[in-house]
Tab-separated table of C-alpha atoms in Angstrom:
chain	number	residue	atom	x	y	z
A	1	UNK	CA	0.000	0.000	0.000
A	2	UNK	CA	1.423	3.354	-1.052
A	3	UNK	CA	1.936	5.927	1.749
A	4	UNK	CA	-0.404	8.907	1.693
A	5	UNK	CA	1.183	12.082	0.283
A	6	UNK	CA	2.183	14.703	2.836
A	7	UNK	CA	0.536	18.131	3.042
A	8	UNK	CA	3.701	19.622	1.511
A	9	UNK	CA	3.541	17.211	-1.427
A	10	UNK	CA	-0.146	17.953	-1.985
A	11	UNK	CA	0.533	21.688	-1.917
A	12	UNK	CA	3.350	21.329	-4.439
A	13	UNK	CA	1.106	19.282	-6.732
A	14	UNK	CA	-1.685	21.864	-6.545
A	15	UNK	CA	0.790	24.690	-7.169
A	16	UNK	CA	2.158	22.849	-10.195
A	17	UNK	CA	-1.347	22.520	-11.635
A	18	UNK	CA	-2.155	26.197	-11.016
A	19	UNK	CA	1.174	27.347	-12.480
A	20	UNK	CA	0.590	25.194	-15.577
A	21	UNK	CA	-2.952	26.519	-15.965
A	22	UNK	CA	-1.686	30.098	-15.721
A	23	UNK	CA	1.116	29.430	-18.203
A	24	UNK	CA	-1.379	28.033	-20.731
A	25	UNK	CA	-3.621	31.068	-20.240
A	26	UNK	CA	-0.695	33.493	-20.632
A	27	UNK	CA	0.526	31.834	-23.827
A	28	UNK	CA	-3.052	31.624	-25.100
A	29	UNK	CA	-3.567	35.362	-24.554
A	30	UNK	CA	-0.343	36.009	-26.460
A	31	UNK	CA	-1.354	33.994	-29.538
A	32	UNK	CA	-5.146	34.367	-29.533
A	33	UNK	CA	-6.579	36.538	-32.305
A	34	UNK	CA	-10.316	36.467	-31.620
A	35	UNK	CA	-12.066	38.348	-28.840
A	36	UNK	CA	-13.825	35.109	-27.870
A	37	UNK	CA	-10.540	33.246	-27.326
A	38	UNK	CA	-8.986	36.164	-25.418
A	39	UNK	CA	-12.000	36.296	-23.104
A	40	UNK	CA	-11.786	32.560	-22.376
A	41	UNK	CA	-8.037	32.640	-21.731
A	42	UNK	CA	-8.505	35.641	-19.438
A	43	UNK	CA	-11.126	33.649	-17.541
A	44	UNK	CA	-8.705	30.720	-17.198
A	45	UNK	CA	-6.030	33.113	-15.904
A	46	UNK	CA	-8.502	34.426	-13.331
A	47	UNK	CA	-9.212	30.891	-12.112
A	48	UNK	CA	-5.473	30.225	-11.783
A	49	UNK	CA	-5.041	33.491	-9.855
A	50	UNK	CA	-7.760	32.400	-7.433
A	51	UNK	CA	-6.138	28.995	-6.954
A	52	UNK	CA	-2.692	30.485	-6.324
A	53	UNK	CA	-4.156	33.096	-3.975
A	54	UNK	CA	-5.872	30.426	-1.897
A	55	UNK	CA	-2.636	28.455	-1.529
A	56	UNK	CA	-0.494	31.513	-0.780
A	57	UNK	CA	-3.008	33.203	1.574
A	58	UNK	CA	-3.237	36.203	-0.748
A	59	UNK	CA	-5.981	38.114	-2.517
A	60	UNK	CA	-6.614	37.089	-6.131
A	61	UNK	CA	-6.053	40.696	-7.213
A	62	UNK	CA	-2.623	40.716	-5.570
A	63	UNK	CA	-1.664	37.526	-7.408
A	64	UNK	CA	-2.890	39.048	-10.677
A	65	UNK	CA	-0.724	42.123	-10.013
A	66	UNK	CA	2.250	39.887	-9.228
A	67	UNK	CA	1.929	38.149	-12.600
A	68	UNK	CA	0.924	41.268	-14.566
A	69	UNK	CA	4.486	41.814	-15.921
A	70	UNK	CA	4.505	38.203	-17.195
A	71	UNK	CA	3.315	38.540	-20.785
A	72	UNK	CA	4.015	36.739	-24.029
A	73	UNK	CA	4.819	33.057	-24.213
A	74	UNK	CA	5.108	31.726	-20.649
A	75	UNK	CA	8.617	30.760	-19.510
A	76	UNK	CA	10.220	29.862	-16.163
A	77	UNK	CA	11.830	32.755	-14.295
A	78	UNK	CA	15.640	32.799	-14.181
A	79	UNK	CA	17.496	33.253	-10.878
A	80	UNK	CA	21.250	33.933	-11.217
A	81	UNK	CA	23.561	33.334	-8.222
A	82	UNK	CA	27.302	33.351	-7.591
A	83	UNK	CA	29.308	31.067	-5.286
A	84	UNK	CA	32.400	32.848	-3.961
A	85	UNK	CA	34.948	31.111	-1.751
A	86	UNK	CA	37.901	32.544	0.162
A	87	UNK	CA	41.313	30.905	0.546
A	88	UNK	CA	40.134	29.119	3.710
A	89	UNK	CA	37.363	27.409	1.738
A	90	UNK	CA	34.591	29.465	3.328
A	91	UNK	CA	31.651	30.594	1.209
A	92	UNK	CA	30.388	34.157	0.878
A	93	UNK	CA	26.781	34.675	1.971
A	94	UNK	CA	24.677	37.815	2.141
A	95	UNK	CA	21.853	38.564	4.567
A	96	UNK	CA	18.528	39.385	2.964
A	97	UNK	CA	17.091	42.570	4.464
A	98	UNK	CA	13.520	41.357	3.978
A	99	UNK	CA	13.792	38.344	6.311
A	100	UNK	CA	17.284	38.462	7.946
A	101	UNK	CA	18.122	35.083	6.395
A	102	UNK	CA	21.273	34.293	4.420
A	103	UNK	CA	21.754	33.340	0.781
A	104	UNK	CA	24.218	33.351	-2.081
A	105	UNK	CA	24.433	36.792	-3.695
A	106	UNK	CA	22.176	36.945	-6.723
A	107	UNK	CA	18.660	37.507	-7.968
A	108	UNK	CA	16.462	37.669	-11.054
A	109	UNK	CA	18.266	37.848	-14.406
A	110	UNK	CA	18.395	41.386	-15.799
A	111	UNK	CA	17.741	42.397	-19.391
A	112	UNK	CA	20.795	43.787	-21.187
A	113	UNK	CA	23.529	41.786	-19.435
A	114	UNK	CA	24.711	38.204	-19.820
A	115	UNK	CA	24.104	35.642	-17.034
A	116	UNK	CA	27.774	35.837	-15.961
A	117	UNK	CA	27.713	39.650	-15.961
A	118	UNK	CA	24.493	39.504	-13.956
A	119	UNK	CA	26.133	37.246	-11.353
A	120	UNK	CA	29.164	39.533	-10.959
A	121	UNK	CA	26.924	42.615	-10.682
A	122	UNK	CA	24.800	41.013	-7.959
A	123	UNK	CA	27.901	40.058	-5.944
A	124	UNK	CA	29.227	43.621	-6.171
A	125	UNK	CA	25.921	45.231	-5.183
A	126	UNK	CA	24.935	42.794	-2.434
A	127	UNK	CA	28.325	42.080	-0.825
A	128	UNK	CA	30.711	44.807	-1.970
A	129	UNK	CA	33.119	42.269	-3.482
A	130	UNK	CA	34.265	42.580	-7.076
A	131	UNK	CA	34.683	39.125	-8.613
A	132	UNK	CA	35.704	37.491	-11.835
A	133	UNK	CA	33.184	34.871	-12.915
A	134	UNK	CA	35.206	31.741	-13.678
A	135	UNK	CA	32.667	29.187	-14.862
A	136	UNK	CA	29.179	27.777	-14.485
A	137	UNK	CA	28.707	25.324	-11.603
A	138	UNK	CA	25.044	24.343	-11.695
A	139	UNK	CA	21.715	24.769	-13.480
A	140	UNK	CA	18.926	23.719	-11.150
A	141	UNK	CA	15.176	23.474	-11.604
A	142	UNK	CA	13.910	24.523	-8.179
A	143	UNK	CA	10.902	22.237	-8.516
A	144	UNK	CA	13.290	19.270	-8.370
A	145	UNK	CA	14.845	20.335	-5.057
A	146	UNK	CA	13.558	20.754	-1.530
A	147	UNK	CA	12.705	24.450	-1.682
A	148	UNK	CA	9.485	25.731	-0.099
A	149	UNK	CA	6.571	25.931	-2.580
A	150	UNK	CA	6.641	28.979	-4.864
A	151	UNK	CA	4.030	30.509	-7.129
A	152	UNK	CA	6.719	30.821	-9.827
A	153	UNK	CA	8.546	28.085	-11.712
A	154	UNK	CA	12.214	29.066	-11.294
A	155	UNK	CA	15.447	27.887	-12.880
A	156	UNK	CA	18.617	28.729	-10.948
A	157	UNK	CA	22.043	29.317	-12.523
A	158	UNK	CA	25.006	29.310	-10.118
A	159	UNK	CA	28.426	30.574	-11.236
A	160	UNK	CA	31.810	30.355	-9.522
A	161	UNK	CA	33.364	33.722	-8.725
A	162	UNK	CA	36.938	34.624	-7.754
A	163	UNK	CA	37.578	37.656	-5.546
A	164	UNK	CA	39.310	40.653	-7.118
A	165	UNK	CA	38.801	43.207	-4.362
A	166	UNK	CA	36.539	44.085	-1.443
A	167	UNK	CA	34.202	47.050	-1.229
A	168	UNK	CA	30.983	48.295	0.323
A	169	UNK	CA	27.425	46.996	-0.107
A	170	UNK	CA	25.603	49.309	-2.516
A	171	UNK	CA	22.241	47.579	-2.939
A	172	UNK	CA	19.184	47.822	-0.711
A	173	UNK	CA	18.223	44.141	-0.707
A	174	UNK	CA	21.007	42.947	1.629
A	175	UNK	CA	22.437	44.408	4.832
A	176	UNK	CA	25.431	42.165	5.622
A	177	UNK	CA	27.998	39.938	3.916
A	178	UNK	CA	30.181	37.319	5.580
A	179	UNK	CA	32.190	34.171	4.859
A	180	UNK	CA	31.020	30.954	6.554
A	181	UNK	CA	32.399	27.459	6.969
A	182	UNK	CA	30.522	24.957	4.819
A	183	UNK	CA	29.745	22.872	7.917
A	184	UNK	CA	28.673	25.845	10.036
A	185	UNK	CA	26.155	27.754	7.924
A	186	UNK	CA	23.754	30.377	9.337
A	187	UNK	CA	19.972	30.262	8.954
A	188	UNK	CA	19.431	30.183	5.203
A	189	UNK	CA	16.691	31.643	3.043
A	190	UNK	CA	15.631	28.226	1.752
A	191	UNK	CA	13.451	29.754	-0.950
A	192	UNK	CA	16.747	30.884	-2.489
A	193	UNK	CA	19.354	28.275	-1.510
A	194	UNK	CA	19.523	25.038	0.473
A	195	UNK	CA	22.381	23.830	2.693
A	196	UNK	CA	22.816	20.676	0.612
A	197	UNK	CA	23.131	22.837	-2.500
A	198	UNK	CA	25.916	24.863	-0.891
A	199	UNK	CA	27.743	21.650	-0.011
A	200	UNK	CA	27.293	20.449	-3.585
A	201	UNK	CA	28.693	23.726	-4.952
A	202	UNK	CA	31.758	23.240	-2.771
A	203	UNK	CA	32.251	19.835	-4.398
A	204	UNK	CA	31.645	21.147	-7.911
A	205	UNK	CA	34.210	23.930	-7.605
A	206	UNK	CA	36.913	21.337	-7.008
A	207	UNK	CA	36.257	19.491	-10.270
A	208	UNK	CA	35.305	20.383	-13.811
A	209	UNK	CA	31.718	19.179	-13.641
A	210	UNK	CA	28.594	21.225	-14.262
A	211	UNK	CA	25.498	19.864	-12.544
A	212	UNK	CA	22.195	20.324	-14.315
A	213	UNK	CA	18.609	19.130	-14.029
């Protein structure tokens, strides 16, 4: 007899269905040519907004506003991060001002810069360190890892960065930067990075592999 799914598993399954429904509606609105089709796809999007709002304890209008910038053919969102190690093998983490939890420096991919340039920019703004991006370490689909449920489908790119010089934090999203031992990590923002992922990045930097989902 198969074990009953946990509440977390059920929530993830419902989120996956709502995300897929919203993606179909978004792509449908992009390609639809008749007013009838646009009306039906808009109705489907509204249903998906209601489903996501119920699972995230939000108002449907707030969910609609959250997804309002998402137009055109629906794609996963891209999160770009950078793993930076010092000579002692400690990893650089930044503290998120919004929740006082720690993460790798990084964020959503920006238009107009490459993924590697984006990673270096985020490190500079969030930690003060200027780095050279050496290579790609990992491409992760966050749905395949143990992150808390998210309304977005997110792919995460993690690059390896080498320190050039130190500086001052210039962004508003983080308020501290510090190096930590891999086996003595602070409380992490698990929606952004998991402790097992940090350990895996430490392994990947010591070989030539790129891990991908």
